[in-house]
Coordinates of C-alpha atoms in Angstrom, one line a residue:
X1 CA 0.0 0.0 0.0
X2 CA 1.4 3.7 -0.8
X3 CA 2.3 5.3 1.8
X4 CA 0.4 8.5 2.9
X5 CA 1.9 12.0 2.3
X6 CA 1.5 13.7 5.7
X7 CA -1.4 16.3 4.5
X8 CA -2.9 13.1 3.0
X9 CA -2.6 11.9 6.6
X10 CA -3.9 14.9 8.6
X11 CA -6.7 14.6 6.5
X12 CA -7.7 11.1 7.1
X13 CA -7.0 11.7 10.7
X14 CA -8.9 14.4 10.9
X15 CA -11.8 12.5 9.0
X16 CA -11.8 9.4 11.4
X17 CA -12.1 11.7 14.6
X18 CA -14.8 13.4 13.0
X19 CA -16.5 10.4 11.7
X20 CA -16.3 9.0 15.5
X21 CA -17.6 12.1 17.0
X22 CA -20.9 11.5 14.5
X23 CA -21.1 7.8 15.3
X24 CA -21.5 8.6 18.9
X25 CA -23.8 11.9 18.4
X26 CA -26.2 10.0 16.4
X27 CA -26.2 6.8 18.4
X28 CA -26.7 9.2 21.3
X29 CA -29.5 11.1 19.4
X30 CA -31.2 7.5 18.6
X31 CA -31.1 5.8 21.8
X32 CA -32.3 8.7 23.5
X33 CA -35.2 9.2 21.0
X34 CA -36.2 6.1 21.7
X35 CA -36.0 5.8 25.0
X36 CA -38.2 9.4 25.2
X37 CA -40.4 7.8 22.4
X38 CA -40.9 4.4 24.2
X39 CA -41.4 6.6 27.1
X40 CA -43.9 9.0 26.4
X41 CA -45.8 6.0 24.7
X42 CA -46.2 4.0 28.0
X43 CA -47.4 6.9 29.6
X44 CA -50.1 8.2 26.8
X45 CA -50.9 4.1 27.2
X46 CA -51.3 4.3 30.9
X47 CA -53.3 7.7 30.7
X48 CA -55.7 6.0 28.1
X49 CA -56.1 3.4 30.2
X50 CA -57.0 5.3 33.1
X51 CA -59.3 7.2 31.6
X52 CA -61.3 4.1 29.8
X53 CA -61.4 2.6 33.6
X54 CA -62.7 5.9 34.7
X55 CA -65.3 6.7 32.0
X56 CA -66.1 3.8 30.3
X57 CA -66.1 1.3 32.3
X58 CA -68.4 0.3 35.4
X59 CA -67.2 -2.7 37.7
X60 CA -70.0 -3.6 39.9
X61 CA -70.9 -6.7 41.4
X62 CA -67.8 -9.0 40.2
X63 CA -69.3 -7.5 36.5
X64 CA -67.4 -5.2 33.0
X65 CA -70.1 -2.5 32.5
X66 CA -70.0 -0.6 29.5
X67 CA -70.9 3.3 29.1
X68 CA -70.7 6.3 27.5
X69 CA -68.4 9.3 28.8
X70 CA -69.9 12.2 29.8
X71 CA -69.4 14.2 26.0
X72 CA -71.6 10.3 25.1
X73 CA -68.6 8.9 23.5
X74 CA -68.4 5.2 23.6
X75 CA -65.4 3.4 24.3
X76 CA -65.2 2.0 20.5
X77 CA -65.1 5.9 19.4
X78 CA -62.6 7.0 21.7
X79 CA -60.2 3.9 20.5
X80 CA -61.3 4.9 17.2
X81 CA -59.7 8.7 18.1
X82 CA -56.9 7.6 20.0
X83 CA -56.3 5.1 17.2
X84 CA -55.8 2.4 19.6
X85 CA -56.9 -1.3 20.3
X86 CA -58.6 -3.2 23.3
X87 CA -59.1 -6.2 24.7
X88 CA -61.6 -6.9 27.8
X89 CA -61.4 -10.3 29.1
X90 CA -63.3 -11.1 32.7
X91 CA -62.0 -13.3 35.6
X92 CA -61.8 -16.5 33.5
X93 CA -59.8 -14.7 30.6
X94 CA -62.8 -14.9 28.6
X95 CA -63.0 -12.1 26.2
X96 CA -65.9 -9.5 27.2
X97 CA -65.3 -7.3 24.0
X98 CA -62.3 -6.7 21.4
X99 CA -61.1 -3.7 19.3
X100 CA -58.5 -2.8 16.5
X101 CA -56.1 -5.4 15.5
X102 CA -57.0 -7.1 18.9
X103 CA -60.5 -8.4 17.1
X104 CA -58.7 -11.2 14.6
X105 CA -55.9 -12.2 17.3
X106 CA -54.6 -12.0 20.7
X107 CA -52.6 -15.5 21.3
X108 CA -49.6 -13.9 21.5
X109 CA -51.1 -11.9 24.6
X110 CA -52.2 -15.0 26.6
X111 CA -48.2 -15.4 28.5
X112 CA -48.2 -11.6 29.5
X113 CA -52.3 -11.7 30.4
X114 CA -52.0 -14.8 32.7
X115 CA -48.4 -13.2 34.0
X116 CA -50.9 -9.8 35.0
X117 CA -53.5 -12.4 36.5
X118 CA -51.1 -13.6 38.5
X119 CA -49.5 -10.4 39.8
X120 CA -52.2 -8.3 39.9
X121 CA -49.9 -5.4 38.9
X122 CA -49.8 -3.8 35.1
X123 CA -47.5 -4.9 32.6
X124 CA -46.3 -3.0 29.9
X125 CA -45.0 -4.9 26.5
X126 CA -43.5 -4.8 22.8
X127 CA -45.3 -7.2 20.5
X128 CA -46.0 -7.6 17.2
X129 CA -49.6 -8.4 15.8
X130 CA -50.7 -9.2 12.5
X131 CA -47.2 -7.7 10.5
X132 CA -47.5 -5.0 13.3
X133 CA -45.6 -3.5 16.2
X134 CA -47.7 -2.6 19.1
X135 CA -47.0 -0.9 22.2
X136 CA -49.2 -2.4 24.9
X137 CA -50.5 -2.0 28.6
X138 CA -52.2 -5.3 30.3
X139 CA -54.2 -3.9 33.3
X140 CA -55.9 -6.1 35.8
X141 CA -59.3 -4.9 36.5
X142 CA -60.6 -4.6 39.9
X143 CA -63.2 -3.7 43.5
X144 CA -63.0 -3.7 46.5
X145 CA -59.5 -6.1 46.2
X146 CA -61.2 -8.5 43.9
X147 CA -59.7 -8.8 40.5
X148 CA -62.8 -8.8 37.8
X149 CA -61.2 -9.3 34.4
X150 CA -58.2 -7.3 32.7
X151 CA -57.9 -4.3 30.2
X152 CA -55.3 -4.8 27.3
X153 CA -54.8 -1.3 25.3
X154 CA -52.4 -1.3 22.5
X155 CA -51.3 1.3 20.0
X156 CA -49.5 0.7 16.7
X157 CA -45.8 2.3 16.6
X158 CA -45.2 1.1 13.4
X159 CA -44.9 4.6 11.6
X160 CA -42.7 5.6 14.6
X161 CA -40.4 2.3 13.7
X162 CA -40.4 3.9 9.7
X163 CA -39.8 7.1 11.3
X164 CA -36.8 5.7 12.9
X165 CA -36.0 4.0 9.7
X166 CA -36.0 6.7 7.7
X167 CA -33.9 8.5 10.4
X168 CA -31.2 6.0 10.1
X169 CA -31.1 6.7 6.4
X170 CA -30.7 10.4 6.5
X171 CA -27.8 9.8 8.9
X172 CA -26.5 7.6 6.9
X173 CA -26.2 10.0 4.4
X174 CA -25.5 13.0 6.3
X175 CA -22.7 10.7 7.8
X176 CA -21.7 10.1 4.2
X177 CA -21.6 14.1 3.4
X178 CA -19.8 14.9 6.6
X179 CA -17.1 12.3 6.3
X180 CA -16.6 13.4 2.3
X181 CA -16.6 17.3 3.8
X182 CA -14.4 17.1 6.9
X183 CA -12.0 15.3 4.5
X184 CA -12.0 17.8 2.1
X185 CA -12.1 20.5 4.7
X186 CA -9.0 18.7 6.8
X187 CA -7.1 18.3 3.1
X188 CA -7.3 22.1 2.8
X189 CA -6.8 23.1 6.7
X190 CA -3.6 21.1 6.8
X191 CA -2.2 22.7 3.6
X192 CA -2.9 25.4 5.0
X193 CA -0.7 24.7 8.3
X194 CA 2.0 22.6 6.3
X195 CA 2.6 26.0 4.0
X196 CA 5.5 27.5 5.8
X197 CA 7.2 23.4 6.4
X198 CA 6.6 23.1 2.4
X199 CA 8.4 26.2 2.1
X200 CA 11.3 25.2 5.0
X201 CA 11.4 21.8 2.7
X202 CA 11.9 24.2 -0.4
X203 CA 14.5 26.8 1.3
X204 CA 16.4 23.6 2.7
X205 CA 16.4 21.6 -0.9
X206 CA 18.0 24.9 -2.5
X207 CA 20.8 25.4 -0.1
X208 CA 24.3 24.5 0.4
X209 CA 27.4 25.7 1.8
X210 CA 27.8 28.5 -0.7
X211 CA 23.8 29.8 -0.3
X212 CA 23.0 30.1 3.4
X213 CA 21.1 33.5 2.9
X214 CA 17.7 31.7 2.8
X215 CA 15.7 33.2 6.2
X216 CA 12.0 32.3 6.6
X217 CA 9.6 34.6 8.1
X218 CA 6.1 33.5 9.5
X219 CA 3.6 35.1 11.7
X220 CA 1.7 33.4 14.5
X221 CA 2.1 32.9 18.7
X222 CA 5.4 33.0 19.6
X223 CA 4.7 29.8 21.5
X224 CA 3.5 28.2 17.6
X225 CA 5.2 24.9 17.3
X226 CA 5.6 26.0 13.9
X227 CA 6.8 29.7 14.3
X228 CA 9.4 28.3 16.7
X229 CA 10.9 25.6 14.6
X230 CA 11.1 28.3 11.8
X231 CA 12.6 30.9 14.0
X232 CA 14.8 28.1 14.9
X233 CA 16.1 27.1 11.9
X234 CA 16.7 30.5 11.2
X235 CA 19.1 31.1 14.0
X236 CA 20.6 27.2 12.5
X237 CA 21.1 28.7 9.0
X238 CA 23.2 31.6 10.6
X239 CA 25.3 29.3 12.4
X240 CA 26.0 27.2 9.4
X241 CA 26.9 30.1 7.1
X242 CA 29.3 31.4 9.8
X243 CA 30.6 28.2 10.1
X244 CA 31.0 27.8 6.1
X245 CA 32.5 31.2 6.1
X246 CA 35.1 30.4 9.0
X247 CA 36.0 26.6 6.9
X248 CA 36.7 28.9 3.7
X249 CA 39.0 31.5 4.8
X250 CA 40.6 28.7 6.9
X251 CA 41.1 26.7 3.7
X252 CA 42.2 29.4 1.7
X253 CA 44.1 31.1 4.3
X254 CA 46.0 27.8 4.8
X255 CA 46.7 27.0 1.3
X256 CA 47.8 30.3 0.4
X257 CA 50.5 30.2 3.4
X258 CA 51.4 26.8 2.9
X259 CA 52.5 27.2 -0.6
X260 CA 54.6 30.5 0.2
X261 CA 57.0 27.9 1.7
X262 CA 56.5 25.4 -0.5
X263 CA 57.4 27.7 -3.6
X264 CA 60.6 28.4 -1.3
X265 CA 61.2 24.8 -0.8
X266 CA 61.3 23.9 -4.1
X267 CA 63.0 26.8 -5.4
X268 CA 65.5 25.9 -2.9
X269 CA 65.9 22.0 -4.0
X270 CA 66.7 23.4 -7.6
X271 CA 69.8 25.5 -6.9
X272 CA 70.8 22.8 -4.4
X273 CA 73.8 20.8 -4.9
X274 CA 73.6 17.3 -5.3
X275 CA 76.0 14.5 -5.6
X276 CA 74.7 10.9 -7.8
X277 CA 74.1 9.4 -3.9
X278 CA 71.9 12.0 -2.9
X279 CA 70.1 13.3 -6.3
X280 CA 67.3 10.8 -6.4
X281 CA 66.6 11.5 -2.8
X282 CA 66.4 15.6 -4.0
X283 CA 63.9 14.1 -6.7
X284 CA 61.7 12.3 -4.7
X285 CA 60.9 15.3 -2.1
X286 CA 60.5 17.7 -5.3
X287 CA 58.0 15.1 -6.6
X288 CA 56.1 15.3 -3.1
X289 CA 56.3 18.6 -2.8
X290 CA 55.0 19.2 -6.5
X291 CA 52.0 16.7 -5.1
X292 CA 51.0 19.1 -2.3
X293 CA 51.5 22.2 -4.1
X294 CA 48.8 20.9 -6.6
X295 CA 46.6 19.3 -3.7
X296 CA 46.8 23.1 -2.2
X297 CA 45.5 24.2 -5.8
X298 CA 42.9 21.8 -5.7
X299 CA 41.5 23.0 -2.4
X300 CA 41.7 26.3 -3.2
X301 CA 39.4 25.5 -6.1
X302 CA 37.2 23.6 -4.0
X303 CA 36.5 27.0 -1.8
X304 CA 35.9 28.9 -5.3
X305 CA 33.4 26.8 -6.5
X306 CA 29.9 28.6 -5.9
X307 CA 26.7 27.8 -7.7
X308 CA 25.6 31.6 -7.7
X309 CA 28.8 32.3 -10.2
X310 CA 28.1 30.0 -12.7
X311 CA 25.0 30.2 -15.5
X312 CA 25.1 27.9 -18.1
X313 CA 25.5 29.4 -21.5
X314 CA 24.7 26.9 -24.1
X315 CA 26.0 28.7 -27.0
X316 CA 29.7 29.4 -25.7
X317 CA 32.4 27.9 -28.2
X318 CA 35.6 26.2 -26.5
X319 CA 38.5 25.1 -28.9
X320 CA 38.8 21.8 -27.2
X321 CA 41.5 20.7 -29.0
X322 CA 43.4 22.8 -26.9
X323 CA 42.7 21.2 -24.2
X324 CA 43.4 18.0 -25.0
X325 CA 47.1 19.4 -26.2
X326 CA 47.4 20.3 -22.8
X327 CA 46.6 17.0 -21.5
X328 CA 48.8 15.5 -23.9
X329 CA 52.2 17.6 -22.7
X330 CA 51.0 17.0 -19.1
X331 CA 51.0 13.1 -19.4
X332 CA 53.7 12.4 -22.1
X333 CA 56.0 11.9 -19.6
X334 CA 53.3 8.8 -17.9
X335 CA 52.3 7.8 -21.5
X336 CA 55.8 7.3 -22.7
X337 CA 57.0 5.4 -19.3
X338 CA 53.5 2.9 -19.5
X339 CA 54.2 2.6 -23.4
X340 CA 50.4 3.7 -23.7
X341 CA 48.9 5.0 -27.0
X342 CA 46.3 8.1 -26.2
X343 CA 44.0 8.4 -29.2
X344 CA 41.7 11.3 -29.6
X345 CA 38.5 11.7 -31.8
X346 CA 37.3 14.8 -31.9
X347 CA 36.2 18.2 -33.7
X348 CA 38.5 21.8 -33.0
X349 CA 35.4 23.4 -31.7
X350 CA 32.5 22.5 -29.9
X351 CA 29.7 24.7 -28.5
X352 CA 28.7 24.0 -24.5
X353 CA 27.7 25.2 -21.4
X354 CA 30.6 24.6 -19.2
X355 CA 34.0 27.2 -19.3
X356 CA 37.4 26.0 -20.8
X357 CA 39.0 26.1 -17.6
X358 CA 36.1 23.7 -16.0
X359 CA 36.1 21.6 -19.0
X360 CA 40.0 21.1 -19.0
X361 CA 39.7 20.2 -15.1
X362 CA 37.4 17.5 -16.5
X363 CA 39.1 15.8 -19.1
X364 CA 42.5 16.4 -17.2
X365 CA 41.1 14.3 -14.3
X366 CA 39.1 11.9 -16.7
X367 CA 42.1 11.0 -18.8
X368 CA 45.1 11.1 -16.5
X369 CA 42.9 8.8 -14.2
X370 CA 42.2 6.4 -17.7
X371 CA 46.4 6.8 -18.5
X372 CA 47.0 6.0 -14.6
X373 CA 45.0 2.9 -14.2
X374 CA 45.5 1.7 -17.6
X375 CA 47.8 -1.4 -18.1
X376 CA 50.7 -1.2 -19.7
X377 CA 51.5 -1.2 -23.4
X378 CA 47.6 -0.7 -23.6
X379 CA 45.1 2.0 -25.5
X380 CA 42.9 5.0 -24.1
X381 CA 40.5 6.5 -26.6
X382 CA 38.7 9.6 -26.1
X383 CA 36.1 10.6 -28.3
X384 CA 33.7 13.9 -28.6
X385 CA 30.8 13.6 -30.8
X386 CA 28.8 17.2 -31.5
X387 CA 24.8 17.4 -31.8
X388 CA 22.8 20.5 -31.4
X389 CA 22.3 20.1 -27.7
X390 CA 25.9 20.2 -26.9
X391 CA 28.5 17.5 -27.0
X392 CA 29.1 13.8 -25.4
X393 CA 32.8 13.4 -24.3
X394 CA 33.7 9.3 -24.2
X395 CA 36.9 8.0 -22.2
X396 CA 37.9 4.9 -22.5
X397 CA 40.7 2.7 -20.9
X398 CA 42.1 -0.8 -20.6
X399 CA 42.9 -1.3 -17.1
X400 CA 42.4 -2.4 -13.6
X401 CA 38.4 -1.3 -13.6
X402 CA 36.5 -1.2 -10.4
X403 CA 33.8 -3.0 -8.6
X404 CA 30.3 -1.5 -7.6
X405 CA 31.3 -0.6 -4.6
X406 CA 34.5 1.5 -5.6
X407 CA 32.2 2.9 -8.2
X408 CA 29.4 3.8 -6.5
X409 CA 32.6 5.8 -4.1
X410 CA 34.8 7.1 -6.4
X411 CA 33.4 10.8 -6.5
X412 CA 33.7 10.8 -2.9
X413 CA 35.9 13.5 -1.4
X414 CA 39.4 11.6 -0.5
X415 CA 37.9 8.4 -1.3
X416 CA 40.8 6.2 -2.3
X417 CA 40.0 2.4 -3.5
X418 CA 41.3 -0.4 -1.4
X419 CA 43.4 -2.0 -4.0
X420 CA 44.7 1.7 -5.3
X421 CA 48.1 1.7 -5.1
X422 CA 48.6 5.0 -7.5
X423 CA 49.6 8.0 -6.1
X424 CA 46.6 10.6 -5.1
X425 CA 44.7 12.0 -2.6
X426 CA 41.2 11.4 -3.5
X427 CA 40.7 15.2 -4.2
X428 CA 40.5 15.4 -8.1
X429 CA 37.2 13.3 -8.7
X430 CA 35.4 15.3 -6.0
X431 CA 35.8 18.7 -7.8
X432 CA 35.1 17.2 -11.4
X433 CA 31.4 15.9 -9.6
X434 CA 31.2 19.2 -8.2
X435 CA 31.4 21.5 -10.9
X436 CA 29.6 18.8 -13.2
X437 CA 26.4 19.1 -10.5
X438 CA 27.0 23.1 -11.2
X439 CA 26.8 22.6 -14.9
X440 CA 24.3 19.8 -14.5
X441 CA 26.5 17.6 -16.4
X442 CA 25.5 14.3 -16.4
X443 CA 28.0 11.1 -16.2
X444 CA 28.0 7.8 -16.5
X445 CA 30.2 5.2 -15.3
X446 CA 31.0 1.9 -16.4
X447 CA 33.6 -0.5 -15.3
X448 CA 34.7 -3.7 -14.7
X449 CA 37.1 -5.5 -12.8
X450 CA 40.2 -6.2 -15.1
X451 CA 38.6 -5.3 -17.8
X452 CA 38.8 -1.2 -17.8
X453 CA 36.0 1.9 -17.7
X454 CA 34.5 4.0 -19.6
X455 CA 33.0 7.4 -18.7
X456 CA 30.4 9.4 -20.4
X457 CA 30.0 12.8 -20.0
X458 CA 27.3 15.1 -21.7
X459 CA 28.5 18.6 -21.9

């Protein structure tokens, strides 16, 4: 099942507590209406009942007399008003006289009559007579102590079931309307409240290192959940862009005073004398100090890179042969000592987004990496093919290849392969991924083990 977005969620939420609150205001509306219902219809029973024993009925003697009230209404037209049904029966259950539905069958009465015979006190029940629910009131009938016979009055609450039937249904669908509502109501109230985290989510998506200017403002309580976790992000984004500031100048200020001495050390190792025993030593501490002077460069690069500085122009033309003549003097030395043949395909010119000294950072990592970890006496092929949306630069070599895993690292910052016994400090890949993200310059990376890679970069 697909997980719920958290509006989606607040929504639902919202919608179940509101559909729960119903349930139990509508079973509460129910049962009380017909509790008050039953209620009121045992006491309109009793009433009715009273008043037939009072004005239309004469027990004298052990004998049911029947009169008229003092307006001469029978008994049969006051039923006939109250819309109600009767039963007399005497002292052997014997019926005296019968009205309404009680006429064609009173059976089912018989268990509650004798239960009123035998108590002496009145009874009131829920049957149902002839596809009929009745409300009924069995009342023994007495003087002077002696019970005579017994009054059964009954009136039909059938519409008042179909009332409560047709209730049901327009809950039902009021339910139906209110759940679909609060829904849509909840959906909107918690976009609503998720507006300034959509627009933290936005402000955090955007920003790096280089772009911690970002500030959101939102009104509210101060004591807002919300307004405080904005206002403290806010005082978080200043603390990272000091921080980022601080790392920068530390960076550059380093690098620029470590390579005032460095100059001075190499400068120094130049005029130095040396004798055969000690010149290879002199060679191998210029060749590391060569290493760190162009690590320093790297980093100082690193700090330079901002994404605000660079806007892709799609129509600038770089001579890239150029470059790659640059490449060429920079590795001849690596080319000629690995016997490897560098063979490049491409045209003078090509039109791209990316500046010639980015793009020569690129290739110059690509290919010296291809020359480095190619095997010896082996081929590395480059080739650039034009088209109108800019141009894909392919590099391929015939070497040691990497697994996955040392793929799925290798643009890692000082990320160094476990078998990588080549010279490097894991720098050089880091800033070709970082000014390809810039650029968005997309690369792809293929390689196997002992076999070589191949890299393919659209510029």
């Amino acid at each position: 099942m697909r997980r719920l977005t958290t509006r989606q969620n607040f929504a639902l939420t919202f919608t179940l507590y509101v559909f729960g609150f119903l349930v139990v205001l509508y079973s509460l509306f129910y049962l009380v209406f017909s509790l008050m219902s039953v209620y009121q219809l045992r006491q309109d029973l009793s009433n009715d009942a009273k008043e037939i024993i009072s004005n239309h009925l004469l027990l004298d003697k052990g004998e049911i007399i029947f009169r008229k009230d003092k307006t001469g209404a029978s008994l049969k037209q006051f039923l006939l008003n109250e819309n109600a049904s009767a039963l007399i029966l005497d002292a052997k259950k014997s019926t005296v006289r019968s009205y309404g539905l009680f006429i064609y069958d009173n059976t089912i009465l018989q268990p509650f009559i004798n239960k009123v015979q035998a108590s002496k006190k009145p009874e009131n029940i829920s049957v149902s007579l002839n596809k009929q629910k009745l409300e009924v009131i069995v009342v023994p009938l007495k003087t002077n102590g002696v019970q005579i016979g017994i009054l059964v009055l009954g009136i039909s609450v059938t519409d008042l079931y179909g009332f409560k039937q047709i209730m049901i249904d327009v809950f039902l669908l009021l339910g139906f309307l209110s759940v679909a509502g609060s829904f849509i109501v909840g959906y909107v109230l918690a976009g609503r409240t998720l507006t300034p985290l959509i627009k933290l989510a936005k402000v955090v998506e955007e920003m790096d290192f280089d772009r911690m200017e970002s500030s959101l403002t939102v009104e509210g309580n101060p004591q807002d959940e919300l307004v405080l976790l904005i206002n403290r992000f806010n005082e978080m984004t200043i603390r990272l862009k000091d921080m980022a500031s601080r790392q920068k100048e530390f960076v550059a200020n380093a690098s620029h005073e470590l390579k005032t001495p460095l100059t001075r050390a190499i400068t120094s190792l130049e005029v130095l004398p040396s004798s055969p025993e000690t010149a290879a030593e002199i060679e191998l501490i210029k060749g590391d100090l060569f290493q760190i002077n162009a690590l320093l460069d790297k980093l100082l690069l690193l700090t330079r890179l901002k994404k605000d500085s660079h806007s892709p122009n799609k129509n600038q033309s770089i001579k890239i042969n150029r470059i790659f003549s640059i490449i060429k003097k920079q590795l001849e030395g690596k080319l000629k000592e690995k016997q490897i043949t560098l063979t490049i395909t491409s045209p003078e010119i090509i039109k791209t987004s990316i500046p010639f000294e980015y793009l020569e950072i690129i290739l110059s990592n690509f290919i010296s990496n291809a020359v480095k970890y190619s095997f010896n006496q082996k081929a590395v092929r480059v080739r650039v093919d034009q088209h109108q949306a800019g141009a894909d630069i392919e590099i391929v070599d015939q070497g040691v290849g990497m697994t996955k895993e040392e793929a799925a690292h290798m643009f890692d910052r000082f990320y160094r392969g476990g078998a990588n016994k080549e010279k490097g400090y894991g720098v050089g890949l880091s800033i070709v991924k970082q000014i390809c993200d810039l650029y968005n310059i997309d690369i792809k990376v293929s390689s196997k083990k002992n076999r070589g890679t191949s890299i393919k970069i659209s510029v």
